[in-house]
Tab-separated table of C-alpha atoms in Angstrom:
chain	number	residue	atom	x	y	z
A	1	UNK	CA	-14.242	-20.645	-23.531
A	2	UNK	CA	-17.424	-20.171	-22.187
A	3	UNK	CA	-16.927	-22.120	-18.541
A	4	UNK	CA	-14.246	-19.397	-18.183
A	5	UNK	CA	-16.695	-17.226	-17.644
A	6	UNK	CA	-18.313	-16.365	-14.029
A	7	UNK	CA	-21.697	-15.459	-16.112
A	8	UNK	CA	-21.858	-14.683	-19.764
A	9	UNK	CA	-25.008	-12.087	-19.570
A	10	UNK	CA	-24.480	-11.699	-15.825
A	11	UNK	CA	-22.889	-8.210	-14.433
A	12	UNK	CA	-19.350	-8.643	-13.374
A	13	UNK	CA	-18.416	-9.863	-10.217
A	14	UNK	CA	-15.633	-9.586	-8.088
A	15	UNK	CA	-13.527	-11.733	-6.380
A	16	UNK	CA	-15.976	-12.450	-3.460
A	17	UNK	CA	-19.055	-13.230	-5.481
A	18	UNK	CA	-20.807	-9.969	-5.191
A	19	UNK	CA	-21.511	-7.630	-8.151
A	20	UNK	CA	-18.782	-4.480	-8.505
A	21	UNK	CA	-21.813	-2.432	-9.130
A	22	UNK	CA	-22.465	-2.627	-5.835
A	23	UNK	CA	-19.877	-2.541	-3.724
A	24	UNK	CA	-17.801	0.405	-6.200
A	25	UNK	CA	-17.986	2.572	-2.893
A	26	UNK	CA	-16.038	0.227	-0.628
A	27	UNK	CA	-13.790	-1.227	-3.104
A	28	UNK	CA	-10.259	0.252	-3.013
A	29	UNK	CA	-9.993	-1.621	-6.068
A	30	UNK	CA	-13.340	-2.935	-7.431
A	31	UNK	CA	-12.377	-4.610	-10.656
A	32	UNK	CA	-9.622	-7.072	-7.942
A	33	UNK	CA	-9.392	-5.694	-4.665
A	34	UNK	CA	-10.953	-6.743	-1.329
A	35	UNK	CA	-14.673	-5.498	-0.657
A	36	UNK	CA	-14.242	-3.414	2.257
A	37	UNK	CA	-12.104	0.090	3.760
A	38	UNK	CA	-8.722	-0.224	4.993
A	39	UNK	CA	-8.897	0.214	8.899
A	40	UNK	CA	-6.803	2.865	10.590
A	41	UNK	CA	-7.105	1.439	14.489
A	42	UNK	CA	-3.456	0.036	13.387
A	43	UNK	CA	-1.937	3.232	12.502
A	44	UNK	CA	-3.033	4.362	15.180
A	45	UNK	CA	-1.982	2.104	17.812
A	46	UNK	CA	1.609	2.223	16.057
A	47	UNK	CA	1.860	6.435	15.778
A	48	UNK	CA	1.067	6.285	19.998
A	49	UNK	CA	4.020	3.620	20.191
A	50	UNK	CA	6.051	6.339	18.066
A	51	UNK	CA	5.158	8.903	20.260
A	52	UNK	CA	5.970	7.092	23.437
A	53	UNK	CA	9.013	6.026	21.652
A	54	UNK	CA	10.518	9.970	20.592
A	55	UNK	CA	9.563	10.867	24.280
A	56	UNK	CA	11.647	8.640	25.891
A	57	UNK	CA	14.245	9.229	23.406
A	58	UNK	CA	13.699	12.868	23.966
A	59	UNK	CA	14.210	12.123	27.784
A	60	UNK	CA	17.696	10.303	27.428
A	61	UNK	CA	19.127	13.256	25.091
A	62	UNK	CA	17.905	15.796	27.867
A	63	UNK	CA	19.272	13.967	30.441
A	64	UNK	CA	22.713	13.312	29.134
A	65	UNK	CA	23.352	16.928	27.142
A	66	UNK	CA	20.486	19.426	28.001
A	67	UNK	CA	22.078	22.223	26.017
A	68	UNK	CA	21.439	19.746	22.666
A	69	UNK	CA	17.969	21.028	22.837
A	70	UNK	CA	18.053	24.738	23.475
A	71	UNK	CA	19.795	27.339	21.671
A	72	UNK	CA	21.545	27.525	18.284
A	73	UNK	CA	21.874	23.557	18.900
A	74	UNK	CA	18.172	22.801	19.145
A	75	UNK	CA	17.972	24.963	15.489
A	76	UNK	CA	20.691	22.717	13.694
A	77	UNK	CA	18.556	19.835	15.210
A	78	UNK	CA	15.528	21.195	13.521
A	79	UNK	CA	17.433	21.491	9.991
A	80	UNK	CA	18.048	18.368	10.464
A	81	UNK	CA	14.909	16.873	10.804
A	82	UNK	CA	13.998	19.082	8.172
A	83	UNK	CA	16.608	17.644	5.551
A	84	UNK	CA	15.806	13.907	6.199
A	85	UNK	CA	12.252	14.702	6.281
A	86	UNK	CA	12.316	15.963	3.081
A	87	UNK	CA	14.256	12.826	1.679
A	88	UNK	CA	11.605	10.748	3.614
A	89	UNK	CA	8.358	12.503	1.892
A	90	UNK	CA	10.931	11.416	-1.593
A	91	UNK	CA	10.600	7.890	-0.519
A	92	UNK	CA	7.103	7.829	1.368
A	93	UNK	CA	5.775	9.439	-1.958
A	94	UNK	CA	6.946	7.096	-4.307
A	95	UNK	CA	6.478	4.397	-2.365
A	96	UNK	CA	2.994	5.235	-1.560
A	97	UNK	CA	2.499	5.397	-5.272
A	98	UNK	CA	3.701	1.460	-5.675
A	99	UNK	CA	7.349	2.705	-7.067
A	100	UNK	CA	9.901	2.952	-4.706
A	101	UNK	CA	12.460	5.514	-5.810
A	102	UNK	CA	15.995	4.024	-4.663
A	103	UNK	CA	17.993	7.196	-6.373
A	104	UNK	CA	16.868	9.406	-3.581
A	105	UNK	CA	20.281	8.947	-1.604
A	106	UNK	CA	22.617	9.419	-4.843
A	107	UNK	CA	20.132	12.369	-5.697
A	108	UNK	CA	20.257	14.442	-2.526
A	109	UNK	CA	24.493	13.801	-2.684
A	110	UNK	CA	24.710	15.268	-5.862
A	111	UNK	CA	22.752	17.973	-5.081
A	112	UNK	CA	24.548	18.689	-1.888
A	113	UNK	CA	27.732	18.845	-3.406
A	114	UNK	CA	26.656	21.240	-6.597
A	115	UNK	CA	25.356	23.215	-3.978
A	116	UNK	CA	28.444	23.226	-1.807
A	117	UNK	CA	29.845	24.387	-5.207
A	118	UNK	CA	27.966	26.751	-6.527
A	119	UNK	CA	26.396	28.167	-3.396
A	120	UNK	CA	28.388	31.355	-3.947
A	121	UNK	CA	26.413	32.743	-6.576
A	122	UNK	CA	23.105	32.868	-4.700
A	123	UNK	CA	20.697	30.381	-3.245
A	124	UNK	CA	18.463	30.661	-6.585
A	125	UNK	CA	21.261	30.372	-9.220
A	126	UNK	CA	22.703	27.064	-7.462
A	127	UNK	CA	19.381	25.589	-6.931
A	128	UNK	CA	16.771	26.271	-9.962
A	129	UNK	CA	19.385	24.290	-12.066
A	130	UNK	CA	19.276	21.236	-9.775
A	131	UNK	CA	15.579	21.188	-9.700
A	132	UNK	CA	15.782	21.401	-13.466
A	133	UNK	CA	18.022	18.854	-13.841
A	134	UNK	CA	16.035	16.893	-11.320
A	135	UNK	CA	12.324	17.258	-13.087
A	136	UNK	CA	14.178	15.965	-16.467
A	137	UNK	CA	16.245	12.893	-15.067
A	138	UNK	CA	12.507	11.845	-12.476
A	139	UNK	CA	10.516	11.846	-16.190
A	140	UNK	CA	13.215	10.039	-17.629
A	141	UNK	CA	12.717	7.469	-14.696
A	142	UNK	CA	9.222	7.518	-14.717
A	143	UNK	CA	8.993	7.100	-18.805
A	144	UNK	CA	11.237	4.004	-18.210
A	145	UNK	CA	8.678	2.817	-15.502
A	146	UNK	CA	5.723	3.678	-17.055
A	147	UNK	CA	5.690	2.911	-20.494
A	148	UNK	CA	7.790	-0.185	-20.425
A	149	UNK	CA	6.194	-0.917	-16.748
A	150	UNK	CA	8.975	-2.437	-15.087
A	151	UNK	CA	9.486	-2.171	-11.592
A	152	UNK	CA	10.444	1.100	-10.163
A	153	UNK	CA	13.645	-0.235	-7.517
A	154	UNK	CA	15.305	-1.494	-10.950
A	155	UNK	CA	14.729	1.553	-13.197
A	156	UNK	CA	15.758	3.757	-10.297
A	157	UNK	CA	18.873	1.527	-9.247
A	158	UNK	CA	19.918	2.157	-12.262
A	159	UNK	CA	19.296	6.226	-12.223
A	160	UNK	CA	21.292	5.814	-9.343
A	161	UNK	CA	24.157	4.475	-10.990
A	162	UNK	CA	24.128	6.923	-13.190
A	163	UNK	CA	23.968	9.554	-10.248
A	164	UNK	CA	27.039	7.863	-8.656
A	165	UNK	CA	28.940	8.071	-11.875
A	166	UNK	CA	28.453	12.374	-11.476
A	167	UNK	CA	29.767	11.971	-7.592
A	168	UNK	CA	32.867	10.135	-8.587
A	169	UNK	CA	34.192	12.702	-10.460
A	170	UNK	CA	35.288	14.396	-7.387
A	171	UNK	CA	37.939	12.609	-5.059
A	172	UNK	CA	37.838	15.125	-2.292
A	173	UNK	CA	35.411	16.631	0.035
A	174	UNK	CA	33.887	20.320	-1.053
A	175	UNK	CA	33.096	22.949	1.000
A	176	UNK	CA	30.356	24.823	1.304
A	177	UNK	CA	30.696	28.006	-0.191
A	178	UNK	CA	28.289	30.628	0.033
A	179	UNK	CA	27.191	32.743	3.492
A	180	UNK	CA	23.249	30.610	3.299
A	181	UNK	CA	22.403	29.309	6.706
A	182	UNK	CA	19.262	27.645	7.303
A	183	UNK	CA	19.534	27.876	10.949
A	184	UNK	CA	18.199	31.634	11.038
A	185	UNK	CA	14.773	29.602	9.649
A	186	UNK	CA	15.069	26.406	11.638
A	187	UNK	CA	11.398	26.986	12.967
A	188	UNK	CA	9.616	27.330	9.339
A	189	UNK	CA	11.546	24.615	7.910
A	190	UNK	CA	10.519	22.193	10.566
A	191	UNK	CA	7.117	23.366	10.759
A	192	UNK	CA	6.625	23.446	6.990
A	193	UNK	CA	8.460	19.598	6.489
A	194	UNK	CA	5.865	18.733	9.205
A	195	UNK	CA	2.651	20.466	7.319
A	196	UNK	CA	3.318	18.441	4.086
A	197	UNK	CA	3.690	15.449	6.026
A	198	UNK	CA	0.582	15.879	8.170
A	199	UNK	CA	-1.545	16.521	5.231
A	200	UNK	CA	-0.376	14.369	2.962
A	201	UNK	CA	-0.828	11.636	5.531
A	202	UNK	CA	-4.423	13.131	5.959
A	203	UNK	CA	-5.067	13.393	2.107
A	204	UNK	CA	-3.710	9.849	1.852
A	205	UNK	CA	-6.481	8.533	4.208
A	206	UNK	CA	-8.959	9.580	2.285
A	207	UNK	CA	-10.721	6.389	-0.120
A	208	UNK	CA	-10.782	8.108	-3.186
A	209	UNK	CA	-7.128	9.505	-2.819
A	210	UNK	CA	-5.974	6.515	-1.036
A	211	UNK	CA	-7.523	4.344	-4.388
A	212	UNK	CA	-5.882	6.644	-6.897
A	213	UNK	CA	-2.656	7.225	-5.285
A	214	UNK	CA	-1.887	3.535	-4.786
A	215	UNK	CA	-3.128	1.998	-7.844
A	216	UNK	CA	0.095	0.988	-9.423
A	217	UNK	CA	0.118	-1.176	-6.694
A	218	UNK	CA	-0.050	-5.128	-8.461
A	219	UNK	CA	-2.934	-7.304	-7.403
A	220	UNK	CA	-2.452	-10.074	-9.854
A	221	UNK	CA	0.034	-10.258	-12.065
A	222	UNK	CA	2.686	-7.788	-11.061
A	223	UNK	CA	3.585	-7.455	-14.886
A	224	UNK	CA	-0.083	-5.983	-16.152
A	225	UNK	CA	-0.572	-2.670	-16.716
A	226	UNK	CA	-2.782	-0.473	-14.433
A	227	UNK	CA	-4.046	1.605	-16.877
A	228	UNK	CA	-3.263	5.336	-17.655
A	229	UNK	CA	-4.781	6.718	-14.300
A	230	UNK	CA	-1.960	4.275	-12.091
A	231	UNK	CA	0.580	4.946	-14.788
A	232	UNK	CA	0.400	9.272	-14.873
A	233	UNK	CA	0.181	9.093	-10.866
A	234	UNK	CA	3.214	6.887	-10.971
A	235	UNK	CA	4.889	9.082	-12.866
A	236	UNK	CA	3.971	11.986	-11.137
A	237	UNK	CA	5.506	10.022	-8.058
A	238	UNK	CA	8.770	9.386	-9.400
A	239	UNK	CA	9.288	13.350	-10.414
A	240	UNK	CA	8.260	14.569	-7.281
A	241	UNK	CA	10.411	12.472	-5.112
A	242	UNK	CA	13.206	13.457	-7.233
A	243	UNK	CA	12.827	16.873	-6.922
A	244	UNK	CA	12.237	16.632	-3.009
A	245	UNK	CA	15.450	14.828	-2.734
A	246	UNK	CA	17.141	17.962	-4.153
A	247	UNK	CA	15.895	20.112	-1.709
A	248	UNK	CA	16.579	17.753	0.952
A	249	UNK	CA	20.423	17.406	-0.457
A	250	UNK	CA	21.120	21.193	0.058
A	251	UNK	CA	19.622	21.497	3.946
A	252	UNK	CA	22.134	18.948	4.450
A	253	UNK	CA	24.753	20.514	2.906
A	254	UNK	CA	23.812	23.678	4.094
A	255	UNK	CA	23.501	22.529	7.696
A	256	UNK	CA	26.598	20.778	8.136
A	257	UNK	CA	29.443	21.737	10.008
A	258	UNK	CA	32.245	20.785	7.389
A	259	UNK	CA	32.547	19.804	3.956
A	260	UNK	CA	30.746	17.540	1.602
A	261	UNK	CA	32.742	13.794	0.869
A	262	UNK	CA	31.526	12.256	-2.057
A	263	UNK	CA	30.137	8.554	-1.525
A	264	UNK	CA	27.783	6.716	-3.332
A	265	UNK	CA	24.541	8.394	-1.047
A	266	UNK	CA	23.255	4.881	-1.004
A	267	UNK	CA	22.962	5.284	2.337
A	268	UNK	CA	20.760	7.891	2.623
A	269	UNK	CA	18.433	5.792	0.556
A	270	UNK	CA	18.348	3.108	2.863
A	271	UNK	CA	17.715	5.438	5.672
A	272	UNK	CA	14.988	7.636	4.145
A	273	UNK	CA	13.037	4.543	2.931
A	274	UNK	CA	13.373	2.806	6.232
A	275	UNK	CA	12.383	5.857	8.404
A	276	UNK	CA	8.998	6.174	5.952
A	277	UNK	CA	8.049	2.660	6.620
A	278	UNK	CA	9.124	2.673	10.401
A	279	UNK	CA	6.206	5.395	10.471
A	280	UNK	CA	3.701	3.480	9.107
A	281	UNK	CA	3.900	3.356	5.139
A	282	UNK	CA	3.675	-0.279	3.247
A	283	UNK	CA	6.363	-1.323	1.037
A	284	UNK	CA	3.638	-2.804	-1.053
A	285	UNK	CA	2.323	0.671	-1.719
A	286	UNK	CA	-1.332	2.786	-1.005
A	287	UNK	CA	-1.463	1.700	2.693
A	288	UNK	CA	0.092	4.357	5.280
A	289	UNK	CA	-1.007	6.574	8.524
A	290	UNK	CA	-0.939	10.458	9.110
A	291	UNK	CA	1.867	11.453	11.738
A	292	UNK	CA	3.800	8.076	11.488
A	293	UNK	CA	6.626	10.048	9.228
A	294	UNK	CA	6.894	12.952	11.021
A	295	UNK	CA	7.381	10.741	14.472
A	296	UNK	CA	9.683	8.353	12.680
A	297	UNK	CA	12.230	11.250	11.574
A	298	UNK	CA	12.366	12.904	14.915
A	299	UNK	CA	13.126	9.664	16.444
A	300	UNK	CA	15.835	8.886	13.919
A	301	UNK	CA	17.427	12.596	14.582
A	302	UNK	CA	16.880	12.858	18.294
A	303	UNK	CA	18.560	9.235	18.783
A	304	UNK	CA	21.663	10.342	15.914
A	305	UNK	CA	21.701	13.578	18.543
A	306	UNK	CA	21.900	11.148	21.712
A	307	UNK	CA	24.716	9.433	20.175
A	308	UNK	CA	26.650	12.418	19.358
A	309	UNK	CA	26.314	13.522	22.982
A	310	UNK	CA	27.362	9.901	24.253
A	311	UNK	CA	30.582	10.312	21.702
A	312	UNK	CA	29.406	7.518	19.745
A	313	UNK	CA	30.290	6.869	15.883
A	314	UNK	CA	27.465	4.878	14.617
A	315	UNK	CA	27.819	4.383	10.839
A	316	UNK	CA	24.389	5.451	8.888
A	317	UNK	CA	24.532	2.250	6.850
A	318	UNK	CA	23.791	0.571	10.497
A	319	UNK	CA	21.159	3.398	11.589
A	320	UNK	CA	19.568	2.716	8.087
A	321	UNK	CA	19.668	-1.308	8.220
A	322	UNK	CA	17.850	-0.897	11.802
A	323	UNK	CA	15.156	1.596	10.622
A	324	UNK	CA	14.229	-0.551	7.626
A	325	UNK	CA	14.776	-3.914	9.201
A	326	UNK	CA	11.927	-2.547	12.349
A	327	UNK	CA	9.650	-1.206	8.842
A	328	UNK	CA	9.335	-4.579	7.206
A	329	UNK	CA	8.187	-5.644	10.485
A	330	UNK	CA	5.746	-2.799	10.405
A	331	UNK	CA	4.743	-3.379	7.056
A	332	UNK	CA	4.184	-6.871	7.838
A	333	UNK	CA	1.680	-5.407	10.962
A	334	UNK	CA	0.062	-2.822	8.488
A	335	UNK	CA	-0.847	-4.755	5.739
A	336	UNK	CA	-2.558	-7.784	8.100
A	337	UNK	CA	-4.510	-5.601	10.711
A	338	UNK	CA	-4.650	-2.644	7.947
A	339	UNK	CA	-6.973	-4.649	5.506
A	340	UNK	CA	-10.258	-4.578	4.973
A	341	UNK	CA	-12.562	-7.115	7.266
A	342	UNK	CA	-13.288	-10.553	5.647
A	343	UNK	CA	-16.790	-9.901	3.762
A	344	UNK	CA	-19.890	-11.928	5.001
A	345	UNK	CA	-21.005	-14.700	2.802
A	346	UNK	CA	-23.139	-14.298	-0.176
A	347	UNK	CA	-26.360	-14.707	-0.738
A	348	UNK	CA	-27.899	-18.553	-1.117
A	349	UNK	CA	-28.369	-19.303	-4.196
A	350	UNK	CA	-32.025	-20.254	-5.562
A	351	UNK	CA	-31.966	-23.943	-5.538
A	352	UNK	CA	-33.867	-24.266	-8.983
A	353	UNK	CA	-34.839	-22.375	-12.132
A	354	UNK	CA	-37.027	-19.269	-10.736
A	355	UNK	CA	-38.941	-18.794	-14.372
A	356	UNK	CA	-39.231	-19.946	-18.072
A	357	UNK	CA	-35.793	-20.448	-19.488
A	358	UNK	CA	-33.884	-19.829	-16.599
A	359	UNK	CA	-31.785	-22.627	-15.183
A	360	UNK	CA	-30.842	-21.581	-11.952
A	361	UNK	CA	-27.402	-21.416	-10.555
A	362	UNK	CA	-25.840	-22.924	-13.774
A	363	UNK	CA	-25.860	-19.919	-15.948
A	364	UNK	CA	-23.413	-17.797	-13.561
A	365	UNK	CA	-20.997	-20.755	-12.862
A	366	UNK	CA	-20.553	-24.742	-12.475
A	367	UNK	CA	-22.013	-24.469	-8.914
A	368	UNK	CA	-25.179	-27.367	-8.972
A	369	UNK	CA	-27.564	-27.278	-6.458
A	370	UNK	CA	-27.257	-30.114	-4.398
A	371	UNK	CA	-29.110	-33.446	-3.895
A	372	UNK	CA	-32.320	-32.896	-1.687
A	373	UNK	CA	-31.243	-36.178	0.001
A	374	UNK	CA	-28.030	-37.928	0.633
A	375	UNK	CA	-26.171	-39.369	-2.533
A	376	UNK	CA	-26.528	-42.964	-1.274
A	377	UNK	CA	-30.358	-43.174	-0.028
A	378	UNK	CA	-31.409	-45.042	-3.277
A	379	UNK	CA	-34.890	-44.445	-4.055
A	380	UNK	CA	-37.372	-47.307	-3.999
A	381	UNK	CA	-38.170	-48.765	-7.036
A	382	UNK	CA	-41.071	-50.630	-6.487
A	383	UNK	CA	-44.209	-48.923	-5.016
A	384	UNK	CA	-45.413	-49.327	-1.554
A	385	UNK	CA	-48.271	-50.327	-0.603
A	386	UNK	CA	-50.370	-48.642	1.753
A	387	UNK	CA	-53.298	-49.763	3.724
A	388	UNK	CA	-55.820	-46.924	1.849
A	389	UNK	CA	-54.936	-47.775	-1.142
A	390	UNK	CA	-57.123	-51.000	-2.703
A	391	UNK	CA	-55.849	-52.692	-5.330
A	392	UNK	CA	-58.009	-52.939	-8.786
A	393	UNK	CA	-57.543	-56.610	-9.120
A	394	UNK	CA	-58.988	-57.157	-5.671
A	395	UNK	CA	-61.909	-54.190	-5.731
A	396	UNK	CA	-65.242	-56.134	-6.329
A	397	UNK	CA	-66.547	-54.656	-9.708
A	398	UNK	CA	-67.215	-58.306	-11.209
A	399	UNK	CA	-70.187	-57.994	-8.987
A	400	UNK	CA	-71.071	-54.709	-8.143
A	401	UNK	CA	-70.990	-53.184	-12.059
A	402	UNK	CA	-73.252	-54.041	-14.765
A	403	UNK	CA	-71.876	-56.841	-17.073
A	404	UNK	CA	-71.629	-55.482	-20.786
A	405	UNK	CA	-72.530	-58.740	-22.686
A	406	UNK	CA	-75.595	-59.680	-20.583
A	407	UNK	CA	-76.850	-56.317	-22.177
A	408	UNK	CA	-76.393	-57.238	-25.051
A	409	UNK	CA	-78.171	-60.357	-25.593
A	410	UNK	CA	-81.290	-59.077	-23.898
């Protein structure tokens, strides 16, 4: 119906009154988003924190076992960080694409375990398969997302499932087999999991990425569709954190010191997702900061390291639960002091028609102008008199103007 409408002939307007003609540059979404950029001071504030934080955790494992960080010990530390880095970037992608991938855990514990299989053929031969395998099951999750659009922890709970289903079929641990030891390149994989992360923080700070990577993020109605831009980035999402969760699988495998026990990798889920939003990353989507991951792993692995030195048997389930609770909280902090500043008021609007045929403030909306006086100072009904005013029944023109009739008869 036609007082639907914000203007019928009008250019469309957003949410705050202003046309999206104008403010398409500092939209992140201009057809429903908030007019304004997302501000960084809060990533910033919270990667310092991080920092602080991994130094002083740094400090306690030094203190306690110095050896943990020197030597063939500091390398298996740096394979570490590299392996749950990797499953991080699985979650932090897909979750900074709007679809949280959930079968990133089950994922990197299947892999792990055809790797600890199949390792003795080569390093190639075990893992090209997997990453096959991989690309084809993350399409069939994102085909399930995209074109149906349901939300992405369902679909991929249920790819996990189906994940779990493959580990069950073994009842005992496997080891490794195969002479590959990742140690030897400890350096480049730590500097190389820390490159990706770095730039694709960087990349994702960018407006134009930032817009396009998160817009399968909801801001209405969480069952529209986004179009095909937010649907083939989704998707794109989905396979990629897949396929990173492979690699990340067989560092882990690779770098551990005895064989791989099947479990439901669940755990490793929990873990990755909450280390990628304890650096920084929403869980709503599009909103994240530039060395928050990278911190937020080597904090995770440096304190897992301190425990090991203090003898400690901390379950990952409880690491995990920790991380994730302390990233809701962070979301919660990154999407209130992240958004865009409240926009200033709108123009006044002209308080009448401005031409022929135009009627003002009517056209675009139901806003009248109002009253130019208050609603109950009546107006007078009768005239009042003033002093310079003199009355026609009182002026004097029976005498002073020429009578008609007296014309007349003369």
């Amino acid at each position: 119906m036609g007082y639907d409408e914000t203007g019928r002939t009008a250019p469309v307007e957003t949410s705050s009154g202003v046309p999206a003609a104008v403010l398409k540059n500092v939209f992140d979404d201009p057809s429903h988003g908030e007019p304004g950029r997302d501000r960084i001071a809060v990533h910033v504030v919270w990667e310092f924190l991080l920092l602080l934080g991994l130094a002083a955790v740094t400090w306690l494992l030094w203190r306690e076992d110095a050896d943990a960080l020197r030597g063939g010990a500091l390398k298996t530390l740096l394979v570490d960080v590299a392996g749950l880095g990797l499953l991080t970037l699985a979650a932090g992608l897909s979750l900074r694409a709007a679809t949280v991938n959930l079968a990133v855990g089950p994922v990197a514990l299947a892999a792990a375990l055809h790797f600890a299989e199949q390792g003795d053929r080569g390093v190639r031969e075990a893992l090209l398969p997997a990453l096959a395998v991989a690309a084809l099951g993350g399409l069939a999750l994102a085909l399930a997302v995209v074109v149906l659009h349901v939300p992405a922890w369902a679909a991929s709970l249920a790819g996990a499932a189906g994940v779990i289903v493959y580990i069950e079929r073994r009842t005992t641990p496997v080891v490794v087999q195969g002479g590959y030891d990742p140690r030897r390149t400890a350096l480049y994989l730590f500097v190389g999991f820390a490159a990706v992360a770095v730039l694709g923080g960087l990349f994702g700070a960018i407006k134009p990425v930032r817009r396009l990577v998160g817009r399968f993020r909801p801001v209405a109605d969480p069952a529209r569709r986004r179009g095909a831009a937010a649907a083939t980035v989704a998707a794109l999402a989905l396979i990629g954190s897949t396929v990173l969760a492979v690699l990340g699988g067989v560092l882990i495998a690779a770098n551990g010191d005895g064989p791989v026990t099947p479990a439901t990798g669940l755990d490793w889920s929990v873990l990755a997702i909450g280390a990628v939003m304890l650096g920084g990353t929403s869980a709503y989507g599009r909103r994240g900061g530039i060395f928050g991951t990278l911190l937020a792993v080597c904090t995770v692995e440096v304190f897992l390291a301190w425990a090991v030195a203090h003898d400690w048997t901390i379950s990952r389930w409880a690491v995990g639960g920790a991380t994730l609770g302390a990233g809701l909280l962070v979301t919660r902090l990154v999407e209130t002091f992240g958004r865009p500043r409240p926009a200033p008021p709108p123009n006044a609007v002209p308080a009448g028609p401005t031409g022929p045929g135009d009627d003002g403030a009517i056209s675009t909306g139901w806003a009248l102008t109002p009253p130019p006086e208050p609603a109950d100072a009546w107006p007078s009904v009768l005239p009042v008199r003033t002093t310079d005013t003199v009355d026609s029944w009182e002026s004097p023109r029976w005498e002073n103007e020429p009578r008609r009739w007296d014309a007349g008869d003369r």
